Amino acid sequence: MIRMVDVYKRYQKDYSALKGISLHVAKGEFVFITGPSGAGKTTLLKLIYCEEQADRGEIRVNGLNLARLRRGSIPYLRRNIGVVFQDFKLIRSKSVFDNIAFALRVIGASKKEMKRRAWDVLRRVGLQHKINGYPLRLSGGEQQRVAIARALVNDPVILIADEPTGNLDAVVAEEIMEILNEIHMRGTTVLVATHDMNIVERMNKRVIRLENGRCVSDSALSDVPASGSEVVGRV
Ligand SMILES: Nc1ncnc2c1ncn2[C@@H]1O[C@H](COP(=O)(O)OP(=O)(O)OP(=O)(O)O)[C@@H](O)[C@H]1O
Ligand SMILES: [Mg+2]
């Protein structure tokens, strides 16, 4: 589903945010990306949903070679990837329904279809009763659930979450992780960047650890230390 081979990314001339990342995430896997602040977690995720481009190396996502992807194909790729952020990124002036429907408008869905799909994804996160609410009247956990619903509405094959519980207390964080786990159980490939090791330990999933732009361990390869340009991942 996602394959990286020897990927490098630098934002500034003399500093690389990612240095030779190689990994493979199979369809339907749930993977945590961990590591200290500045390790490159967000950068790695941005490369996958084409928010940034790699300087070197190969990235394949859902069968597409991102280096060869034409600009016009990026929206197509993004429709297959749902993204959730630490700060929710909901539009405050729009209702819950409109926040979700916004993602559907671009594909030209009818009003009836939008209602049906918004209702369906809100049900999955347990918030159908808030369909006419506004983000600022929701708790942080509820806002993140709306953001997850929005990410799901185009039925993505990959869900990416960058520190999805960073602004939430421990109990609510656990609820959000449970929702992400349910999404995974239904077959979606899920990638979660977090430095909350309590959550990571409790969930018992594959963990890829980054440090200083390199992949320093991958629990899917417990016996083999991840290094340099080797392809790491499940066979
Ligand atoms: N747009 C940018 N311009 C310049 N440097 C950047 C940019 N984005 C990230 N960086 C640098 O790249 C490195 C990796 O950043 P990244 O955001 O990927 O780390 P992270 O692991 O997500 O950290 P955090 O846990 O704090 O979110 C950092 O040194 C950061 O300062
Ligand atoms: Mg980050």
mmCIF file of C-alpha atoms and ligand atoms in Angstrom:
data_model
loop_
_atom_site.group_PDB
_atom_site.id
_atom_site.type_symbol
_atom_site.label_atom_id
_atom_site.label_comp_id
_atom_site.label_asym_id
_atom_site.label_seq_id
_atom_site.Cartn_x
_atom_site.Cartn_y
_atom_site.Cartn_z
ATOM 1 C CA MET A 1 0.000 0.000 0.000
ATOM 2 C CA ILE A 2 2.845 2.351 0.949
ATOM 3 C CA ARG A 3 6.447 1.749 -0.022
ATOM 4 C CA MET A 4 9.418 4.038 0.463
ATOM 5 C CA VAL A 5 12.905 3.250 -0.770
ATOM 6 C CA ASP A 6 15.825 5.398 0.406
ATOM 7 C CA VAL A 7 13.804 8.583 0.707
ATOM 8 C CA TYR A 8 15.467 11.916 1.514
ATOM 9 C CA LYS A 9 13.809 15.219 2.252
ATOM 10 C CA ARG A 10 15.441 18.505 3.090
ATOM 11 C CA TYR A 11 13.749 21.835 3.686
ATOM 12 C CA GLN A 12 16.982 23.772 4.029
ATOM 13 C CA LYS A 13 20.294 23.351 2.264
ATOM 14 C CA ASP A 14 22.385 21.893 5.058
ATOM 15 C CA TYR A 15 19.711 20.073 7.027
ATOM 16 C CA SER A 16 17.828 16.933 6.041
ATOM 17 C CA ALA A 17 14.531 16.185 7.755
ATOM 18 C CA LEU A 18 14.542 12.613 6.380
ATOM 19 C CA LYS A 19 17.695 10.679 5.547
ATOM 20 C CA GLY A 20 17.301 7.410 3.719
ATOM 21 C CA ILE A 21 13.900 6.171 4.888
ATOM 22 C CA SER A 22 12.842 2.788 3.562
ATOM 23 C CA LEU A 23 9.668 1.097 4.693
ATOM 24 C CA HIS A 24 6.724 -0.939 3.550
ATOM 25 C CA VAL A 25 3.223 -0.759 4.952
ATOM 26 C CA ALA A 26 0.904 -3.472 3.684
ATOM 27 C CA LYS A 27 -2.772 -2.981 2.917
ATOM 28 C CA GLY A 28 -4.848 -3.059 6.087
ATOM 29 C CA GLU A 29 -1.970 -2.546 8.537
ATOM 30 C CA PHE A 30 -2.073 -0.220 11.551
ATOM 31 C CA VAL A 31 1.268 1.472 12.126
ATOM 32 C CA PHE A 32 2.488 3.967 14.689
ATOM 33 C CA ILE A 33 5.237 6.388 13.694
ATOM 34 C CA THR A 34 7.013 7.524 16.836
ATOM 35 C CA GLY A 35 10.115 9.445 17.776
ATOM 36 C CA PRO A 36 11.150 12.690 19.422
ATOM 37 C CA SER A 37 10.097 16.134 18.283
ATOM 38 C CA GLY A 38 11.821 17.025 15.033
ATOM 39 C CA ALA A 39 12.500 13.376 14.147
ATOM 40 C CA GLY A 40 10.615 13.710 10.850
ATOM 41 C CA LYS A 41 7.230 12.116 11.603
ATOM 42 C CA THR A 42 5.121 14.893 10.112
ATOM 43 C CA THR A 43 7.450 15.161 7.123
ATOM 44 C CA LEU A 44 7.116 11.441 6.446
ATOM 45 C CA LEU A 45 3.315 11.683 6.497
ATOM 46 C CA LYS A 46 3.313 14.795 4.292
ATOM 47 C CA LEU A 47 5.297 12.949 1.648
ATOM 48 C CA ILE A 48 2.650 10.223 1.590
ATOM 49 C CA TYR A 49 -0.260 12.593 0.965
ATOM 50 C CA CYS A 50 1.804 14.777 -1.374
ATOM 51 C CA GLU A 51 1.916 17.875 0.779
ATOM 52 C CA GLU A 52 5.686 17.796 0.288
ATOM 53 C CA GLN A 53 7.871 16.110 -2.296
ATOM 54 C CA ALA A 54 10.902 13.935 -1.641
ATOM 55 C CA ASP A 55 14.285 15.071 -2.956
ATOM 56 C CA ARG A 56 15.493 11.535 -3.552
ATOM 57 C CA GLY A 57 14.192 8.001 -3.360
ATOM 58 C CA GLU A 58 11.062 6.248 -4.423
ATOM 59 C CA ILE A 59 7.595 6.508 -2.892
ATOM 60 C CA ARG A 60 4.656 4.392 -4.012
ATOM 61 C CA VAL A 61 1.229 4.941 -2.515
ATOM 62 C CA ASN A 62 -1.783 2.891 -3.545
ATOM 63 C CA GLY A 63 -0.038 1.818 -6.746
ATOM 64 C CA LEU A 64 1.076 5.326 -7.739
ATOM 65 C CA ASN A 65 4.700 6.371 -8.097
ATOM 66 C CA LEU A 66 4.640 9.805 -6.471
ATOM 67 C CA ALA A 67 7.744 11.076 -8.261
ATOM 68 C CA ARG A 68 5.983 10.550 -11.585
ATOM 69 C CA LEU A 69 2.623 11.830 -10.451
ATOM 70 C CA ARG A 70 1.339 14.720 -12.530
ATOM 71 C CA ARG A 71 -0.063 17.709 -10.621
ATOM 72 C CA GLY A 72 -3.506 16.953 -11.953
ATOM 73 C CA SER A 73 -3.444 13.508 -10.347
ATOM 74 C CA ILE A 74 -2.811 14.768 -6.810
ATOM 75 C CA PRO A 75 -6.535 15.331 -6.030
ATOM 76 C CA TYR A 76 -7.189 11.755 -7.134
ATOM 77 C CA LEU A 77 -4.503 10.464 -4.759
ATOM 78 C CA ARG A 78 -5.794 12.658 -1.919
ATOM 79 C CA ARG A 79 -9.335 11.332 -2.274
ATOM 80 C CA ASN A 80 -7.929 7.950 -1.393
ATOM 81 C CA ILE A 81 -6.188 9.273 1.711
ATOM 82 C CA GLY A 82 -7.994 10.720 4.720
ATOM 83 C CA VAL A 83 -5.909 13.002 6.942
ATOM 84 C CA VAL A 84 -6.497 13.962 10.573
ATOM 85 C CA PHE A 85 -4.475 16.629 12.421
ATOM 86 C CA GLN A 86 -3.687 17.496 16.022
ATOM 87 C CA ASP A 87 -5.639 20.766 15.835
ATOM 88 C CA PHE A 88 -8.652 19.234 14.002
ATOM 89 C CA LYS A 89 -8.668 21.897 11.237
ATOM 90 C CA LEU A 90 -12.445 22.206 11.145
ATOM 91 C CA ILE A 91 -14.002 25.286 9.566
ATOM 92 C CA ARG A 92 -15.522 27.171 12.502
ATOM 93 C CA SER A 93 -18.140 29.043 10.523
ATOM 94 C CA LYS A 94 -19.542 25.840 9.035
ATOM 95 C CA SER A 95 -21.787 23.249 10.670
ATOM 96 C CA VAL A 96 -20.646 19.709 11.298
ATOM 97 C CA PHE A 97 -22.583 18.605 8.222
ATOM 98 C CA ASP A 98 -21.024 21.299 6.031
ATOM 99 C CA ASN A 99 -17.525 20.486 7.275
ATOM 100 C CA ILE A 100 -18.046 16.914 6.174
ATOM 101 C CA ALA A 101 -19.991 17.693 3.000
ATOM 102 C CA PHE A 102 -17.231 20.083 1.925
ATOM 103 C CA ALA A 103 -15.008 17.090 1.223
ATOM 104 C CA LEU A 104 -17.787 15.571 -0.904
ATOM 105 C CA ARG A 105 -18.637 18.669 -2.936
ATOM 106 C CA VAL A 106 -15.465 18.366 -4.968
ATOM 107 C CA ILE A 107 -16.620 15.003 -6.260
ATOM 108 C CA GLY A 108 -19.996 16.417 -7.255
ATOM 109 C CA ALA A 109 -22.220 14.386 -4.934
ATOM 110 C CA SER A 110 -25.942 15.217 -4.779
ATOM 111 C CA LYS A 111 -27.409 16.792 -1.631
ATOM 112 C CA LYS A 112 -29.175 13.560 -0.763
ATOM 113 C CA GLU A 113 -26.003 11.533 -1.220
ATOM 114 C CA MET A 114 -24.056 14.045 0.907
ATOM 115 C CA LYS A 115 -26.596 13.733 3.750
ATOM 116 C CA ARG A 116 -26.510 9.970 3.603
ATOM 117 C CA ARG A 117 -22.741 9.772 3.632
ATOM 118 C CA ALA A 118 -22.290 12.443 6.320
ATOM 119 C CA TRP A 119 -24.798 10.617 8.498
ATOM 120 C CA ASP A 120 -23.041 7.334 7.903
ATOM 121 C CA VAL A 121 -19.564 8.573 8.868
ATOM 122 C CA LEU A 122 -20.920 10.485 11.881
ATOM 123 C CA ARG A 123 -22.552 7.290 13.068
ATOM 124 C CA ARG A 124 -19.196 5.546 12.847
ATOM 125 C CA VAL A 125 -17.700 8.080 15.258
ATOM 126 C CA GLY A 126 -20.830 8.163 17.445
ATOM 127 C CA LEU A 127 -21.820 11.768 16.678
ATOM 128 C CA GLN A 128 -24.851 11.617 14.407
ATOM 129 C CA HIS A 129 -26.802 13.749 16.904
ATOM 130 C CA LYS A 130 -24.333 16.622 16.317
ATOM 131 C CA ILE A 131 -24.830 16.819 12.561
ATOM 132 C CA ASN A 132 -26.244 20.364 12.819
ATOM 133 C CA GLY A 133 -23.845 21.516 15.549
ATOM 134 C CA TYR A 134 -20.920 23.924 15.158
ATOM 135 C CA PRO A 135 -17.288 23.093 15.930
ATOM 136 C CA LEU A 136 -16.845 25.664 18.699
ATOM 137 C CA ARG A 137 -19.779 24.199 20.614
ATOM 138 C CA LEU A 138 -18.160 20.769 20.620
ATOM 139 C CA SER A 139 -15.569 19.406 23.048
ATOM 140 C CA GLY A 140 -12.061 18.738 21.741
ATOM 141 C CA GLY A 141 -12.750 15.023 21.531
ATOM 142 C CA GLU A 142 -15.975 15.639 19.612
ATOM 143 C CA GLN A 143 -14.184 17.998 17.216
ATOM 144 C CA GLN A 144 -11.594 15.336 16.548
ATOM 145 C CA ARG A 145 -14.358 12.807 15.901
ATOM 146 C CA VAL A 146 -15.886 15.183 13.351
ATOM 147 C CA ALA A 147 -12.450 15.559 11.748
ATOM 148 C CA ILE A 148 -12.176 11.767 11.562
ATOM 149 C CA ALA A 149 -15.653 11.566 10.028
ATOM 150 C CA ARG A 150 -14.617 14.137 7.427
ATOM 151 C CA ALA A 151 -11.465 12.138 6.672
ATOM 152 C CA LEU A 152 -13.586 9.007 6.155
ATOM 153 C CA VAL A 153 -16.311 10.453 3.982
ATOM 154 C CA ASN A 154 -14.646 9.683 0.666
ATOM 155 C CA ASP A 155 -14.036 6.129 1.837
ATOM 156 C CA PRO A 156 -10.221 6.369 1.755
ATOM 157 C CA VAL A 157 -7.960 3.317 1.554
ATOM 158 C CA ILE A 158 -5.437 5.021 3.854
ATOM 159 C CA LEU A 159 -6.107 7.090 6.961
ATOM 160 C CA ILE A 160 -3.247 9.269 8.200
ATOM 161 C CA ALA A 161 -3.383 10.890 11.628
ATOM 162 C CA ASP A 162 -0.669 13.306 12.787
ATOM 163 C CA GLU A 163 -0.692 13.514 16.600
ATOM 164 C CA PRO A 164 -4.480 13.065 16.645
ATOM 165 C CA THR A 165 -4.589 13.004 20.451
ATOM 166 C CA GLY A 166 -2.038 15.761 21.107
ATOM 167 C CA ASN A 167 -4.677 18.261 22.293
ATOM 168 C CA LEU A 168 -6.816 15.792 24.246
ATOM 169 C CA ASP A 169 -6.754 14.370 27.757
ATOM 170 C CA ALA A 170 -5.911 10.722 28.347
ATOM 171 C CA VAL A 171 -9.475 9.390 28.522
ATOM 172 C CA VAL A 172 -10.604 11.155 25.359
ATOM 173 C CA ALA A 173 -7.348 10.190 23.646
ATOM 174 C CA GLU A 174 -8.171 6.566 24.330
ATOM 175 C CA GLU A 175 -11.629 6.950 22.778
ATOM 176 C CA ILE A 176 -10.086 8.469 19.654
ATOM 177 C CA MET A 177 -7.586 5.626 19.396
ATOM 178 C CA GLU A 178 -10.430 3.137 19.740
ATOM 179 C CA ILE A 179 -12.215 4.798 16.809
ATOM 180 C CA LEU A 180 -9.021 4.631 14.720
ATOM 181 C CA ASN A 181 -8.704 0.977 15.635
ATOM 182 C CA GLU A 182 -12.272 0.282 14.494
ATOM 183 C CA ILE A 183 -11.511 1.978 11.188
ATOM 184 C CA HIS A 184 -8.492 -0.300 10.866
ATOM 185 C CA MET A 185 -10.604 -3.372 11.708
ATOM 186 C CA ARG A 186 -12.863 -2.526 8.771
ATOM 187 C CA GLY A 187 -9.898 -2.804 6.431
ATOM 188 C CA THR A 188 -8.446 0.699 6.135
ATOM 189 C CA THR A 189 -4.670 1.109 6.323
ATOM 190 C CA VAL A 190 -3.999 3.444 9.262
ATOM 191 C CA LEU A 191 -0.824 5.441 10.033
ATOM 192 C CA VAL A 192 -0.633 7.394 13.264
ATOM 193 C CA ALA A 193 2.239 9.704 14.248
ATOM 194 C CA THR A 194 2.464 10.212 17.989
ATOM 195 C CA HIS A 195 4.958 10.675 20.762
ATOM 196 C CA ASP A 196 2.502 9.435 23.367
ATOM 197 C CA MET A 197 4.218 6.198 24.347
ATOM 198 C CA ASN A 198 1.423 5.257 26.765
ATOM 199 C CA ILE A 199 -0.962 4.971 23.854
ATOM 200 C CA VAL A 200 1.564 3.148 21.700
ATOM 201 C CA GLU A 201 2.250 0.564 24.403
ATOM 202 C CA ARG A 202 -1.426 -0.038 25.110
ATOM 203 C CA MET A 203 -2.440 -0.524 21.488
ATOM 204 C CA ASN A 204 0.082 -3.258 20.726
ATOM 205 C CA LYS A 205 0.520 -2.412 17.029
ATOM 206 C CA ARG A 206 3.461 -2.178 14.677
ATOM 207 C CA VAL A 207 5.753 0.693 15.684
ATOM 208 C CA ILE A 208 8.235 2.442 13.410
ATOM 209 C CA ARG A 209 10.561 4.744 15.310
ATOM 210 C CA LEU A 210 12.282 7.710 13.718
ATOM 211 C CA GLU A 211 15.197 9.596 15.198
ATOM 212 C CA ASN A 212 16.914 12.480 13.523
ATOM 213 C CA GLY A 213 15.392 11.687 10.124
ATOM 214 C CA ARG A 214 16.250 8.008 10.149
ATOM 215 C CA CYS A 215 14.242 4.892 10.836
ATOM 216 C CA VAL A 216 15.908 3.421 13.932
ATOM 217 C CA SER A 217 13.534 0.549 14.662
ATOM 218 C CA ASP A 218 10.512 -1.254 13.298
ATOM 219 C CA SER A 219 8.656 -3.703 15.529
ATOM 220 C CA ALA A 220 7.650 -5.716 12.462
ATOM 221 C CA LEU A 221 11.336 -6.623 12.174
ATOM 222 C CA SER A 222 12.107 -7.223 15.818
ATOM 223 C CA ASP A 223 15.262 -9.249 15.127
ATOM 224 C CA VAL A 224 16.683 -7.129 12.353
ATOM 225 C CA PRO A 225 17.919 -3.635 13.102
ATOM 226 C CA ALA A 226 16.565 -1.195 10.540
ATOM 227 C CA SER A 227 19.375 0.517 8.717
ATOM 228 C CA GLY A 228 20.300 2.800 5.857
ATOM 229 C CA SER A 229 18.806 1.938 2.527
ATOM 230 C CA GLU A 230 17.550 -1.583 3.186
ATOM 231 C CA VAL A 231 13.915 -2.116 2.462
ATOM 232 C CA VAL A 232 12.246 -2.679 5.809
ATOM 233 C CA GLY A 233 8.791 -4.084 6.175
ATOM 234 C CA ARG A 234 6.798 -7.245 6.291
ATOM 235 C CA VAL A 235 7.363 -9.864 3.663
HETATM 236 N N1 LIG B 1 8.344 23.711 6.370
HETATM 237 C C1 LIG B 1 9.540 23.512 6.949
HETATM 238 N N2 LIG B 1 10.587 24.313 6.669
HETATM 239 C C2 LIG B 1 11.801 24.104 7.226
HETATM 240 N N3 LIG B 1 12.071 23.100 8.086
HETATM 241 C C3 LIG B 1 11.070 22.276 8.408
HETATM 242 C C4 LIG B 1 9.749 22.434 7.867
HETATM 243 N N4 LIG B 1 8.963 21.460 8.367
HETATM 244 C C5 LIG B 1 9.750 20.731 9.196
HETATM 245 N N5 LIG B 1 11.000 21.211 9.216
HETATM 246 C C6 LIG B 1 12.143 20.642 9.974
HETATM 247 O O1 LIG B 1 12.266 19.285 9.636
HETATM 248 C C7 LIG B 1 12.541 18.494 10.802
HETATM 249 C C8 LIG B 1 11.483 17.421 10.956
HETATM 250 O O2 LIG B 1 10.243 18.063 11.262
HETATM 251 P P1 LIG B 1 8.888 17.267 11.468
HETATM 252 O O3 LIG B 1 7.825 18.275 11.602
HETATM 253 O O4 LIG B 1 8.759 16.270 10.385
HETATM 254 O O5 LIG B 1 9.164 16.531 12.853
HETATM 255 P P2 LIG B 1 8.171 15.746 13.809
HETATM 256 O O6 LIG B 1 8.807 14.433 14.112
HETATM 257 O O7 LIG B 1 6.815 15.717 13.226
HETATM 258 O O8 LIG B 1 8.188 16.640 15.137
HETATM 259 P P3 LIG B 1 7.006 16.919 16.196
HETATM 260 O O9 LIG B 1 6.968 15.717 17.095
HETATM 261 O O10 LIG B 1 7.486 18.133 16.938
HETATM 262 O O11 LIG B 1 5.736 17.145 15.452
HETATM 263 C C9 LIG B 1 12.603 19.468 11.962
HETATM 264 O O12 LIG B 1 13.953 19.766 12.229
HETATM 265 C C10 LIG B 1 11.872 20.678 11.469
HETATM 266 O O13 LIG B 1 12.377 21.838 12.043
HETATM 267 MG MG MG B 2 4.987 16.503 13.779
#
